[in-house]
PDB file of C-alpha atoms in Angstrom:
ATOM      1  CA  UNK J   1     -15.618   9.735  -5.804  1.00 91.00           C
ATOM      2  CA  UNK J   2     -16.022   6.679  -3.597  1.00 91.00           C
ATOM      3  CA  UNK J   3     -13.503   5.390  -1.061  1.00 91.00           C
ATOM      4  CA  UNK J   4     -12.931   2.423  -3.377  1.00 92.00           C
ATOM      5  CA  UNK J   5     -11.976   4.735  -6.243  1.00 95.00           C
ATOM      6  CA  UNK J   6      -9.736   6.761  -3.920  1.00 95.00           C
ATOM      7  CA  UNK J   7      -8.082   3.557  -2.702  1.00 96.00           C
ATOM      8  CA  UNK J   8      -7.408   2.525  -6.301  1.00 97.00           C
ATOM      9  CA  UNK J   9      -5.739   5.876  -7.020  1.00 97.00           C
ATOM     10  CA  UNK J  10      -3.629   5.673  -3.842  1.00 97.00           C
ATOM     11  CA  UNK J  11      -2.461   2.192  -4.882  1.00 97.00           C
ATOM     12  CA  UNK J  12      -1.508   3.599  -8.287  1.00 97.00           C
ATOM     13  CA  UNK J  13       0.447   6.423  -6.628  1.00 96.00           C
ATOM     14  CA  UNK J  14       2.368   3.949  -4.466  1.00 95.00           C
ATOM     15  CA  UNK J  15       3.013   1.828  -7.550  1.00 95.00           C
ATOM     16  CA  UNK J  16       4.261   4.855  -9.476  1.00 93.00           C
ATOM     17  CA  UNK J  17       6.570   5.933  -6.657  1.00 91.00           C
ATOM     18  CA  UNK J  18       8.000   2.409  -6.449  1.00 89.00           C
ATOM     19  CA  UNK J  19       8.341   1.990 -10.216  1.00 87.00           C
ATOM     20  CA  UNK J  20      10.230   5.290 -10.452  1.00 83.00           C
ATOM     21  CA  UNK J  21      12.519   4.107  -7.631  1.00 76.00           C
ATOM     22  CA  UNK J  22      11.386   7.027  -5.467  1.00 70.00           C
ATOM     23  CA  UNK J  23      10.548   4.706  -2.575  1.00 72.00           C
ATOM     24  CA  UNK J  24      14.015   3.152  -2.689  1.00 65.00           C
ATOM     25  CA  UNK J  25      15.444   6.645  -2.685  1.00 49.00           C
ATOM     26  CA  UNK J  26      13.371   7.427   0.386  1.00 51.00           C
ATOM     27  CA  UNK J  27      16.220   5.896   2.386  1.00 54.00           C
ATOM     28  CA  UNK J  28      18.509   8.666   1.138  1.00 52.00           C
ATOM     29  CA  UNK J  29      18.556  12.390   1.918  1.00 50.00           C
ATOM     30  CA  UNK J  30      15.944  12.953  -0.865  1.00 64.00           C
ATOM     31  CA  UNK J  31      13.125  12.055   1.554  1.00 69.00           C
ATOM     32  CA  UNK J  32      11.478  15.478   1.240  1.00 76.00           C
ATOM     33  CA  UNK J  33      11.385  15.092  -2.552  1.00 82.00           C
ATOM     34  CA  UNK J  34       9.562  11.762  -2.284  1.00 85.00           C
ATOM     35  CA  UNK J  35       6.932  13.281  -0.015  1.00 85.00           C
ATOM     36  CA  UNK J  36       6.673  16.293  -2.308  1.00 88.00           C
ATOM     37  CA  UNK J  37       6.062  14.004  -5.288  1.00 89.00           C
ATOM     38  CA  UNK J  38       3.487  11.999  -3.307  1.00 90.00           C
ATOM     39  CA  UNK J  39       1.690  15.201  -2.291  1.00 90.00           C
ATOM     40  CA  UNK J  40       1.699  16.431  -5.887  1.00 92.00           C
ATOM     41  CA  UNK J  41       0.273  13.173  -7.234  1.00 93.00           C
ATOM     42  CA  UNK J  42      -2.333  12.982  -4.477  1.00 93.00           C
ATOM     43  CA  UNK J  43      -3.579  16.533  -4.960  1.00 93.00           C
ATOM     44  CA  UNK J  44      -3.737  16.063  -8.757  1.00 94.00           C
ATOM     45  CA  UNK J  45      -5.677  12.802  -8.655  1.00 95.00           C
ATOM     46  CA  UNK J  46      -7.849  12.912  -5.548  1.00 95.00           C
ATOM     47  CA  UNK J  47     -10.501  15.546  -4.862  1.00 94.00           C
ATOM     48  CA  UNK J  48     -11.103  17.382  -1.563  1.00 90.00           C
ATOM     49  CA  UNK J  49     -11.208  15.279   1.571  1.00 90.00           C
ATOM     50  CA  UNK J  50      -9.906  12.252  -0.324  1.00 94.00           C
ATOM     51  CA  UNK J  51      -6.712  14.187  -1.143  1.00 93.00           C
ATOM     52  CA  UNK J  52      -6.116  15.074   2.496  1.00 93.00           C
ATOM     53  CA  UNK J  53      -6.835  11.552   3.698  1.00 93.00           C
ATOM     54  CA  UNK J  54      -4.765  10.042   0.892  1.00 94.00           C
ATOM     55  CA  UNK J  55      -1.784  12.260   1.570  1.00 94.00           C
ATOM     56  CA  UNK J  56      -1.903  11.463   5.287  1.00 94.00           C
ATOM     57  CA  UNK J  57      -2.053   7.716   4.610  1.00 96.00           C
ATOM     58  CA  UNK J  58       0.655   7.747   1.945  1.00 95.00           C
ATOM     59  CA  UNK J  59       2.935   9.807   4.220  1.00 94.00           C
ATOM     60  CA  UNK J  60       2.402   7.281   7.028  1.00 95.00           C
ATOM     61  CA  UNK J  61       3.292   4.429   4.655  1.00 95.00           C
ATOM     62  CA  UNK J  62       6.384   6.230   3.322  1.00 92.00           C
ATOM     63  CA  UNK J  63       7.526   7.144   6.841  1.00 92.00           C
ATOM     64  CA  UNK J  64       7.306   3.470   7.819  1.00 93.00           C
ATOM     65  CA  UNK J  65       8.184   1.763   4.527  1.00 92.00           C
ATOM     66  CA  UNK J  66      10.956  -0.402   6.005  1.00 92.00           C
ATOM     67  CA  UNK J  67       8.646  -1.606   8.780  1.00 95.00           C
ATOM     68  CA  UNK J  68       5.818  -2.223   6.300  1.00 96.00           C
ATOM     69  CA  UNK J  69       8.052  -4.256   4.005  1.00 95.00           C
ATOM     70  CA  UNK J  70       9.505  -6.183   6.931  1.00 96.00           C
ATOM     71  CA  UNK J  71       6.015  -7.088   8.169  1.00 96.00           C
ATOM     72  CA  UNK J  72       4.893  -8.070   4.652  1.00 97.00           C
ATOM     73  CA  UNK J  73       8.037 -10.208   4.273  1.00 96.00           C
ATOM     74  CA  UNK J  74       7.447 -11.937   7.591  1.00 96.00           C
ATOM     75  CA  UNK J  75       3.891 -12.835   6.547  1.00 96.00           C
ATOM     76  CA  UNK J  76       4.770 -14.052   3.052  1.00 95.00           C
ATOM     77  CA  UNK J  77       5.947 -17.646   2.943  1.00 87.00           C
ATOM     78  CA  UNK J  78       7.006 -17.759  -0.709  1.00 84.00           C
ATOM     79  CA  UNK J  79       7.856 -14.299  -1.992  1.00 88.00           C
ATOM     80  CA  UNK J  80       9.777 -11.439  -0.430  1.00 93.00           C
ATOM     81  CA  UNK J  81       9.024  -7.837  -1.350  1.00 92.00           C
ATOM     82  CA  UNK J  82      12.000  -7.620  -3.704  1.00 90.00           C
ATOM     83  CA  UNK J  83      10.558 -10.407  -5.870  1.00 93.00           C
ATOM     84  CA  UNK J  84       6.837  -9.632  -5.608  1.00 93.00           C
ATOM     85  CA  UNK J  85       4.982  -8.126  -8.526  1.00 94.00           C
ATOM     86  CA  UNK J  86       5.088  -4.352  -7.999  1.00 95.00           C
ATOM     87  CA  UNK J  87       1.297  -4.111  -8.223  1.00 97.00           C
ATOM     88  CA  UNK J  88       0.840  -6.688  -5.460  1.00 97.00           C
ATOM     89  CA  UNK J  89       3.401  -4.874  -3.326  1.00 97.00           C
ATOM     90  CA  UNK J  90       1.686  -1.497  -3.810  1.00 97.00           C
ATOM     91  CA  UNK J  91      -1.648  -3.069  -2.858  1.00 98.00           C
ATOM     92  CA  UNK J  92      -0.216  -4.684   0.265  1.00 98.00           C
ATOM     93  CA  UNK J  93       1.631  -1.519   1.314  1.00 97.00           C
ATOM     94  CA  UNK J  94      -1.613   0.422   1.029  1.00 98.00           C
ATOM     95  CA  UNK J  95      -3.494  -2.232   2.983  1.00 98.00           C
ATOM     96  CA  UNK J  96      -0.741  -2.287   5.614  1.00 98.00           C
ATOM     97  CA  UNK J  97      -1.154   1.458   6.000  1.00 97.00           C
ATOM     98  CA  UNK J  98      -4.908   1.163   6.410  1.00 97.00           C
ATOM     99  CA  UNK J  99      -4.593  -1.697   8.903  1.00 96.00           C
ATOM    100  CA  UNK J 100      -1.978   0.070  11.008  1.00 95.00           C
ATOM    101  CA  UNK J 101      -2.968   3.733  10.752  1.00 95.00           C
ATOM    102  CA  UNK J 102      -6.705   3.946   9.938  1.00 94.00           C
ATOM    103  CA  UNK J 103      -8.777   2.993  12.941  1.00 92.00           C
ATOM    104  CA  UNK J 104     -12.011   3.863  11.142  1.00 93.00           C
ATOM    105  CA  UNK J 105     -11.663   1.114   8.520  1.00 94.00           C
ATOM    106  CA  UNK J 106     -12.327  -2.479   9.636  1.00 95.00           C
ATOM    107  CA  UNK J 107      -9.461  -4.842   8.808  1.00 96.00           C
ATOM    108  CA  UNK J 108     -11.834  -7.181   6.954  1.00 96.00           C
ATOM    109  CA  UNK J 109     -12.885  -4.317   4.666  1.00 97.00           C
ATOM    110  CA  UNK J 110      -9.263  -3.404   3.974  1.00 97.00           C
ATOM    111  CA  UNK J 111      -8.404  -7.008   3.105  1.00 97.00           C
ATOM    112  CA  UNK J 112     -11.480  -7.403   0.896  1.00 97.00           C
ATOM    113  CA  UNK J 113     -10.690  -4.198  -0.984  1.00 97.00           C
ATOM    114  CA  UNK J 114      -7.044  -5.234  -1.398  1.00 98.00           C
ATOM    115  CA  UNK J 115      -8.092  -8.605  -2.821  1.00 98.00           C
ATOM    116  CA  UNK J 116     -10.438  -6.848  -5.258  1.00 97.00           C
ATOM    117  CA  UNK J 117      -7.617  -4.541  -6.381  1.00 97.00           C
ATOM    118  CA  UNK J 118      -5.332  -7.539  -6.886  1.00 97.00           C
ATOM    119  CA  UNK J 119      -7.967  -9.315  -8.973  1.00 96.00           C
ATOM    120  CA  UNK J 120      -8.498  -6.189 -11.062  1.00 96.00           C
ATOM    121  CA  UNK J 121      -4.894  -5.093 -11.614  1.00 97.00           C
ATOM    122  CA  UNK J 122      -2.648  -8.114 -11.156  1.00 96.00           C
ATOM    123  CA  UNK J 123      -2.321 -11.807 -11.943  1.00 92.00           C
ATOM    124  CA  UNK J 124      -4.892 -14.583 -11.582  1.00 90.00           C
ATOM    125  CA  UNK J 125      -3.194 -15.797  -8.386  1.00 92.00           C
ATOM    126  CA  UNK J 126      -2.672 -12.383  -6.816  1.00 95.00           C
ATOM    127  CA  UNK J 127      -6.020 -12.211  -5.024  1.00 96.00           C
ATOM    128  CA  UNK J 128      -5.279 -15.364  -3.041  1.00 96.00           C
ATOM    129  CA  UNK J 129      -1.691 -14.289  -2.399  1.00 96.00           C
ATOM    130  CA  UNK J 130      -2.680 -10.830  -1.130  1.00 97.00           C
ATOM    131  CA  UNK J 131      -5.447 -12.342   1.010  1.00 97.00           C
ATOM    132  CA  UNK J 132      -3.040 -14.827   2.595  1.00 97.00           C
ATOM    133  CA  UNK J 133      -0.357 -12.260   3.395  1.00 97.00           C
ATOM    134  CA  UNK J 134      -2.791  -9.683   4.782  1.00 97.00           C
ATOM    135  CA  UNK J 135      -4.657 -12.329   6.781  1.00 97.00           C
ATOM    136  CA  UNK J 136      -1.378 -13.393   8.374  1.00 96.00           C
ATOM    137  CA  UNK J 137      -0.517  -9.752   9.011  1.00 96.00           C
ATOM    138  CA  UNK J 138      -3.781  -9.078  10.871  1.00 95.00           C
ATOM    139  CA  UNK J 139      -3.458 -12.292  12.914  1.00 93.00           C
ATOM    140  CA  UNK J 140       0.082 -11.299  13.859  1.00 89.00           C
ATOM    141  CA  UNK J 141      -1.045  -7.764  14.758  1.00 82.00           C
ATOM    142  CA  UNK J 142      -3.861  -9.052  16.962  1.00 76.00           C
ATOM    143  CA  UNK J 143      -1.544 -11.225  19.087  1.00 71.00           C
TER     144      UNK J 143
END
């Protein structure tokens, strides 16, 4: 399995957690259950080292979901996370996690991969939207 395929699966896991309202419930005492579900999905869908890396990244995103969403909101001029297509949001949350917590992945690679995921799984305009938000996020981070 390639990193691209692993990234696609991690995006799908984040999407699934959000669609099932597990991420919203992460703000409640059920936090351990959300992480348990994320670990279960990761170990089922990702092999070996990808599972370990995926679980670590997804945990980091879940532990900082409010901060991630706040940063995404501040970099989006038209849509806030509550109104964004769930696929776009899952892609940007994953990219946020890679940008903030994965020093071994260049930001340009993360953005490029996120744009490709948006083109593959979302609307015709999603690639440009994701690119714009993540570009603003990296510029803001680098200040």
